[in-house]
PDB file of C-alpha atoms in Angstrom:
ATOM      1  CA  UNK G   1     -11.307  53.952   0.644  1.00  0.00           C
ATOM      2  CA  UNK G   2      -8.770  54.676   3.339  1.00  0.00           C
ATOM      3  CA  UNK G   3      -9.749  55.035   6.962  1.00  0.00           C
ATOM      4  CA  UNK G   4      -9.211  58.587   8.148  1.00  0.00           C
ATOM      5  CA  UNK G   5      -9.577  60.235  11.489  1.00  0.00           C
ATOM      6  CA  UNK G   6     -13.226  60.717  12.571  1.00  0.00           C
ATOM      7  CA  UNK G   7     -15.057  63.266  10.415  1.00  0.00           C
ATOM      8  CA  UNK G   8     -12.573  63.032   7.562  1.00  0.00           C
ATOM      9  CA  UNK G   9     -13.569  59.838   5.759  1.00  0.00           C
ATOM     10  CA  UNK G  10     -13.465  60.392   2.007  1.00  0.00           C
ATOM     11  CA  UNK G  11     -12.894  58.107  -0.953  1.00  0.00           C
ATOM     12  CA  UNK G  12      -9.429  58.203  -2.418  1.00  0.00           C
ATOM     13  CA  UNK G  13      -7.067  56.160  -4.477  1.00  0.00           C
ATOM     14  CA  UNK G  14      -4.217  54.382  -2.789  1.00  0.00           C
ATOM     15  CA  UNK G  15      -1.179  56.665  -3.110  1.00  0.00           C
ATOM     16  CA  UNK G  16       1.857  55.245  -4.846  1.00  0.00           C
ATOM     17  CA  UNK G  17       4.260  56.772  -2.337  1.00  0.00           C
ATOM     18  CA  UNK G  18       3.904  57.908   1.257  1.00  0.00           C
ATOM     19  CA  UNK G  19       2.494  61.388   1.833  1.00  0.00           C
ATOM     20  CA  UNK G  20       0.977  63.402   4.654  1.00  0.00           C
ATOM     21  CA  UNK G  21      -2.439  61.650   4.258  1.00  0.00           C
ATOM     22  CA  UNK G  22      -0.982  58.449   5.721  1.00  0.00           C
ATOM     23  CA  UNK G  23      -0.340  60.214   9.004  1.00  0.00           C
ATOM     24  CA  UNK G  24      -4.088  60.669   9.400  1.00  0.00           C
ATOM     25  CA  UNK G  25      -4.872  56.927   9.058  1.00  0.00           C
ATOM     26  CA  UNK G  26      -6.244  55.332  12.192  1.00  0.00           C
ATOM     27  CA  UNK G  27      -3.828  53.549  14.392  1.00  0.00           C
ATOM     28  CA  UNK G  28      -4.896  50.325  16.013  1.00  0.00           C
ATOM     29  CA  UNK G  29      -5.978  51.986  19.332  1.00  0.00           C
ATOM     30  CA  UNK G  30      -7.865  54.697  17.436  1.00  0.00           C
ATOM     31  CA  UNK G  31      -9.696  52.052  15.410  1.00  0.00           C
ATOM     32  CA  UNK G  32     -10.705  50.301  18.630  1.00  0.00           C
ATOM     33  CA  UNK G  33     -11.973  53.596  20.158  1.00  0.00           C
ATOM     34  CA  UNK G  34     -13.918  54.529  17.010  1.00  0.00           C
ATOM     35  CA  UNK G  35     -15.888  51.281  17.037  1.00  0.00           C
ATOM     36  CA  UNK G  36     -15.978  50.844  20.833  1.00  0.00           C
ATOM     37  CA  UNK G  37     -13.929  47.739  20.380  1.00  0.00           C
ATOM     38  CA  UNK G  38     -12.219  46.658  23.572  1.00  0.00           C
ATOM     39  CA  UNK G  39      -9.336  44.233  23.417  1.00  0.00           C
ATOM     40  CA  UNK G  40     -10.182  40.985  25.129  1.00  0.00           C
ATOM     41  CA  UNK G  41      -7.575  38.832  26.807  1.00  0.00           C
ATOM     42  CA  UNK G  42      -7.759  35.165  25.870  1.00  0.00           C
ATOM     43  CA  UNK G  43     -10.157  33.536  28.306  1.00  0.00           C
ATOM     44  CA  UNK G  44     -10.775  30.262  26.547  1.00  0.00           C
ATOM     45  CA  UNK G  45      -9.766  27.296  28.631  1.00  0.00           C
ATOM     46  CA  UNK G  46      -9.215  23.937  27.025  1.00  0.00           C
ATOM     47  CA  UNK G  47      -8.673  20.612  28.702  1.00  0.00           C
ATOM     48  CA  UNK G  48      -5.146  19.400  29.210  1.00  0.00           C
ATOM     49  CA  UNK G  49      -4.558  15.862  28.032  1.00  0.00           C
ATOM     50  CA  UNK G  50      -2.090  13.821  30.038  1.00  0.00           C
ATOM     51  CA  UNK G  51      -1.041  10.421  28.781  1.00  0.00           C
ATOM     52  CA  UNK G  52      -0.090   7.964  31.451  1.00  0.00           C
ATOM     53  CA  UNK G  53       1.048   4.365  31.178  1.00  0.00           C
ATOM     54  CA  UNK G  54       1.792   2.170  34.160  1.00  0.00           C
ATOM     55  CA  UNK G  55       2.894  -1.292  33.085  1.00  0.00           C
ATOM     56  CA  UNK G  56       2.032  -4.284  35.199  1.00  0.00           C
ATOM     57  CA  UNK G  57       5.017  -5.700  37.046  1.00  0.00           C
ATOM     58  CA  UNK G  58       3.947  -9.108  35.701  1.00  0.00           C
ATOM     59  CA  UNK G  59       3.541  -7.881  32.116  1.00  0.00           C
ATOM     60  CA  UNK G  60       6.112 -10.361  30.810  1.00  0.00           C
ATOM     61  CA  UNK G  61       4.342 -13.280  32.491  1.00  0.00           C
ATOM     62  CA  UNK G  62       1.151 -12.765  30.480  1.00  0.00           C
ATOM     63  CA  UNK G  63       0.182 -15.308  27.816  1.00  0.00           C
ATOM     64  CA  UNK G  64       1.628 -15.194  24.327  1.00  0.00           C
ATOM     65  CA  UNK G  65      -1.164 -15.212  21.740  1.00  0.00           C
ATOM     66  CA  UNK G  66      -0.342 -17.503  18.813  1.00  0.00           C
ATOM     67  CA  UNK G  67      -3.718 -19.063  17.945  1.00  0.00           C
ATOM     68  CA  UNK G  68      -7.390 -18.172  17.947  1.00  0.00           C
ATOM     69  CA  UNK G  69      -7.854 -20.710  20.749  1.00  0.00           C
ATOM     70  CA  UNK G  70      -5.580 -18.594  22.983  1.00  0.00           C
ATOM     71  CA  UNK G  71      -7.809 -15.582  22.294  1.00  0.00           C
ATOM     72  CA  UNK G  72     -10.891 -17.659  23.070  1.00  0.00           C
ATOM     73  CA  UNK G  73      -9.393 -18.622  26.447  1.00  0.00           C
ATOM     74  CA  UNK G  74      -8.878 -14.906  27.223  1.00  0.00           C
ATOM     75  CA  UNK G  75     -12.511 -14.253  26.299  1.00  0.00           C
ATOM     76  CA  UNK G  76     -13.648 -16.948  28.700  1.00  0.00           C
ATOM     77  CA  UNK G  77     -11.741 -15.190  31.475  1.00  0.00           C
ATOM     78  CA  UNK G  78     -12.670 -11.543  30.774  1.00  0.00           C
ATOM     79  CA  UNK G  79     -16.166 -11.646  29.288  1.00  0.00           C
ATOM     80  CA  UNK G  80     -18.917 -11.489  31.894  1.00  0.00           C
ATOM     81  CA  UNK G  81     -20.095 -15.107  31.761  1.00  0.00           C
ATOM     82  CA  UNK G  82     -23.379 -14.200  33.473  1.00  0.00           C
ATOM     83  CA  UNK G  83     -24.279 -11.866  30.593  1.00  0.00           C
ATOM     84  CA  UNK G  84     -22.811 -13.668  27.593  1.00  0.00           C
ATOM     85  CA  UNK G  85     -26.211 -15.182  26.694  1.00  0.00           C
ATOM     86  CA  UNK G  86     -28.049 -11.968  27.605  1.00  0.00           C
ATOM     87  CA  UNK G  87     -26.385  -9.079  25.732  1.00  0.00           C
ATOM     88  CA  UNK G  88     -23.636  -8.364  23.238  1.00  0.00           C
ATOM     89  CA  UNK G  89     -20.325  -7.004  24.463  1.00  0.00           C
ATOM     90  CA  UNK G  90     -17.289  -5.937  22.464  1.00  0.00           C
ATOM     91  CA  UNK G  91     -13.738  -6.255  23.834  1.00  0.00           C
ATOM     92  CA  UNK G  92     -10.303  -5.310  22.564  1.00  0.00           C
ATOM     93  CA  UNK G  93      -7.177  -7.082  23.754  1.00  0.00           C
ATOM     94  CA  UNK G  94      -3.838  -5.321  23.404  1.00  0.00           C
ATOM     95  CA  UNK G  95      -0.607  -7.127  22.653  1.00  0.00           C
ATOM     96  CA  UNK G  96       3.021  -6.102  22.748  1.00  0.00           C
ATOM     97  CA  UNK G  97       5.606  -6.867  20.047  1.00  0.00           C
ATOM     98  CA  UNK G  98       6.035 -10.409  21.397  1.00  0.00           C
ATOM     99  CA  UNK G  99       2.239 -10.911  21.140  1.00  0.00           C
ATOM    100  CA  UNK G 100       1.858 -10.990  24.904  1.00  0.00           C
ATOM    101  CA  UNK G 101      -1.574  -9.784  25.944  1.00  0.00           C
ATOM    102  CA  UNK G 102      -0.876  -7.079  28.501  1.00  0.00           C
ATOM    103  CA  UNK G 103      -4.197  -5.207  28.611  1.00  0.00           C
ATOM    104  CA  UNK G 104      -7.837  -5.377  27.606  1.00  0.00           C
ATOM    105  CA  UNK G 105     -10.746  -2.966  27.384  1.00  0.00           C
ATOM    106  CA  UNK G 106     -14.480  -3.468  27.164  1.00  0.00           C
ATOM    107  CA  UNK G 107     -15.354  -1.161  24.266  1.00  0.00           C
ATOM    108  CA  UNK G 108     -19.136  -1.430  24.438  1.00  0.00           C
ATOM    109  CA  UNK G 109     -22.169  -3.304  25.676  1.00  0.00           C
ATOM    110  CA  UNK G 110     -25.398  -3.450  23.766  1.00  0.00           C
ATOM    111  CA  UNK G 111     -28.644  -5.333  23.644  1.00  0.00           C
ATOM    112  CA  UNK G 112     -29.640  -8.825  22.649  1.00  0.00           C
ATOM    113  CA  UNK G 113     -28.788  -8.434  18.970  1.00  0.00           C
ATOM    114  CA  UNK G 114     -26.154  -5.760  18.658  1.00  0.00           C
ATOM    115  CA  UNK G 115     -23.610  -3.382  20.130  1.00  0.00           C
ATOM    116  CA  UNK G 116     -21.806  -0.365  18.716  1.00  0.00           C
ATOM    117  CA  UNK G 117     -18.030  -0.613  18.592  1.00  0.00           C
ATOM    118  CA  UNK G 118     -16.580   2.809  17.843  1.00  0.00           C
ATOM    119  CA  UNK G 119     -13.226   2.496  16.001  1.00  0.00           C
ATOM    120  CA  UNK G 120     -12.044   5.753  17.569  1.00  0.00           C
ATOM    121  CA  UNK G 121     -12.435   4.284  21.061  1.00  0.00           C
ATOM    122  CA  UNK G 122     -10.637   1.083  20.090  1.00  0.00           C
ATOM    123  CA  UNK G 123      -7.645   2.907  18.618  1.00  0.00           C
ATOM    124  CA  UNK G 124      -7.635   5.499  21.400  1.00  0.00           C
ATOM    125  CA  UNK G 125      -7.222   2.694  23.940  1.00  0.00           C
ATOM    126  CA  UNK G 126      -4.584   0.976  21.761  1.00  0.00           C
ATOM    127  CA  UNK G 127      -2.567   4.184  21.435  1.00  0.00           C
ATOM    128  CA  UNK G 128      -2.807   4.994  25.145  1.00  0.00           C
ATOM    129  CA  UNK G 129      -1.683   1.452  25.986  1.00  0.00           C
ATOM    130  CA  UNK G 130       1.141   1.698  23.426  1.00  0.00           C
ATOM    131  CA  UNK G 131      -0.056  -1.571  21.898  1.00  0.00           C
ATOM    132  CA  UNK G 132       1.754  -3.184  18.986  1.00  0.00           C
ATOM    133  CA  UNK G 133      -1.150  -5.435  17.956  1.00  0.00           C
ATOM    134  CA  UNK G 134      -4.883  -5.697  18.612  1.00  0.00           C
ATOM    135  CA  UNK G 135      -7.190  -8.675  18.929  1.00  0.00           C
ATOM    136  CA  UNK G 136     -10.952  -8.070  18.923  1.00  0.00           C
ATOM    137  CA  UNK G 137     -13.801 -10.167  20.274  1.00  0.00           C
ATOM    138  CA  UNK G 138     -17.540  -9.900  20.719  1.00  0.00           C
ATOM    139  CA  UNK G 139     -20.282 -12.328  21.581  1.00  0.00           C
ATOM    140  CA  UNK G 140     -23.494 -13.398  19.888  1.00  0.00           C
ATOM    141  CA  UNK G 141     -26.078 -14.169  22.599  1.00  0.00           C
ATOM    142  CA  UNK G 142     -28.148 -16.023  19.986  1.00  0.00           C
ATOM    143  CA  UNK G 143     -25.452 -18.678  19.654  1.00  0.00           C
ATOM    144  CA  UNK G 144     -24.924 -17.931  15.949  1.00  0.00           C
ATOM    145  CA  UNK G 145     -21.330 -18.216  14.784  1.00  0.00           C
ATOM    146  CA  UNK G 146     -22.060 -16.535  11.467  1.00  0.00           C
ATOM    147  CA  UNK G 147     -20.660 -12.983  11.245  1.00  0.00           C
ATOM    148  CA  UNK G 148     -23.211 -10.376  10.205  1.00  0.00           C
ATOM    149  CA  UNK G 149     -22.578  -7.910   7.392  1.00  0.00           C
ATOM    150  CA  UNK G 150     -22.023  -5.254  10.076  1.00  0.00           C
ATOM    151  CA  UNK G 151     -19.428  -7.514  11.748  1.00  0.00           C
ATOM    152  CA  UNK G 152     -17.570  -7.915   8.451  1.00  0.00           C
ATOM    153  CA  UNK G 153     -17.702  -4.205   7.619  1.00  0.00           C
ATOM    154  CA  UNK G 154     -16.470  -3.171  11.071  1.00  0.00           C
ATOM    155  CA  UNK G 155     -13.633  -5.693  10.919  1.00  0.00           C
ATOM    156  CA  UNK G 156     -12.556  -4.344   7.521  1.00  0.00           C
ATOM    157  CA  UNK G 157     -12.613  -0.752   8.810  1.00  0.00           C
ATOM    158  CA  UNK G 158     -10.573  -1.723  11.877  1.00  0.00           C
ATOM    159  CA  UNK G 159      -8.032  -3.618   9.774  1.00  0.00           C
ATOM    160  CA  UNK G 160      -7.628  -0.531   7.559  1.00  0.00           C
ATOM    161  CA  UNK G 161      -7.283   1.745  10.600  1.00  0.00           C
ATOM    162  CA  UNK G 162      -4.732  -0.604  12.134  1.00  0.00           C
ATOM    163  CA  UNK G 163      -2.657  -0.525   8.947  1.00  0.00           C
ATOM    164  CA  UNK G 164      -2.680   3.267   8.953  1.00  0.00           C
ATOM    165  CA  UNK G 165      -1.583   3.453  12.589  1.00  0.00           C
ATOM    166  CA  UNK G 166       0.785   0.481  12.306  1.00  0.00           C
ATOM    167  CA  UNK G 167      -1.176  -1.400  14.975  1.00  0.00           C
ATOM    168  CA  UNK G 168      -2.329  -4.506  13.118  1.00  0.00           C
ATOM    169  CA  UNK G 169      -5.606  -6.218  13.946  1.00  0.00           C
ATOM    170  CA  UNK G 170      -4.544  -9.867  14.209  1.00  0.00           C
ATOM    171  CA  UNK G 171      -7.957 -11.460  14.679  1.00  0.00           C
ATOM    172  CA  UNK G 172     -11.600 -10.865  15.533  1.00  0.00           C
ATOM    173  CA  UNK G 173     -13.489 -13.574  17.367  1.00  0.00           C
ATOM    174  CA  UNK G 174     -17.210 -14.113  17.749  1.00  0.00           C
ATOM    175  CA  UNK G 175     -17.946 -16.196  20.808  1.00  0.00           C
ATOM    176  CA  UNK G 176     -21.185 -17.896  21.852  1.00  0.00           C
ATOM    177  CA  UNK G 177     -22.718 -18.937  25.189  1.00  0.00           C
ATOM    178  CA  UNK G 178     -22.151 -22.620  24.371  1.00  0.00           C
ATOM    179  CA  UNK G 179     -18.328 -22.205  24.339  1.00  0.00           C
ATOM    180  CA  UNK G 180     -17.851 -22.059  20.582  1.00  0.00           C
ATOM    181  CA  UNK G 181     -16.128 -19.386  18.549  1.00  0.00           C
ATOM    182  CA  UNK G 182     -15.626 -18.089  15.029  1.00  0.00           C
ATOM    183  CA  UNK G 183     -12.233 -16.616  14.081  1.00  0.00           C
ATOM    184  CA  UNK G 184     -12.032 -14.119  11.215  1.00  0.00           C
ATOM    185  CA  UNK G 185      -8.332 -15.010  10.803  1.00  0.00           C
ATOM    186  CA  UNK G 186      -8.898 -18.784  10.768  1.00  0.00           C
ATOM    187  CA  UNK G 187     -11.677 -18.412   8.205  1.00  0.00           C
ATOM    188  CA  UNK G 188      -9.571 -16.260   5.871  1.00  0.00           C
ATOM    189  CA  UNK G 189     -11.338 -12.906   6.403  1.00  0.00           C
ATOM    190  CA  UNK G 190      -8.144 -11.152   7.522  1.00  0.00           C
TER     191      UNK G 190
END
């Protein structure tokens, strides 16, 4: 059925070549008037994302991370020592190509026996920081150095995500209130 001017709608077969009937087809403005369809200007506003990176003037004086003990020392500095025995926290440390730690981010804080570390937030921060490598750390307020199944699964997912984005996860530490730590890399999990 072809659309015709108002009052002249009738079924027909599509003509094989142009004829006078085509002149009676509705033009775009006529179609809008027939159905009371008003054109609407785009009024959808979306947020503008601006990426900003301001390096520290002392970026090249930061420590080079070569062992799990170096990561543990960073954890002792940046984890809230007053809460380490109280609640779980998850941190990401960002390294440049020379493995200098130039930034960190607290990803999440939870309760006494867990916290949620969203991979999207970890990689968002890594991408915004233009990191070349990532080191992860979280604490176990209970003092247990044994990684949970959830810890292992999250680490595997983050390693896979890091491979995809070419931002390798070098290690994941579990630290305890009594100044001990477990390294996924040292124990062969990475």
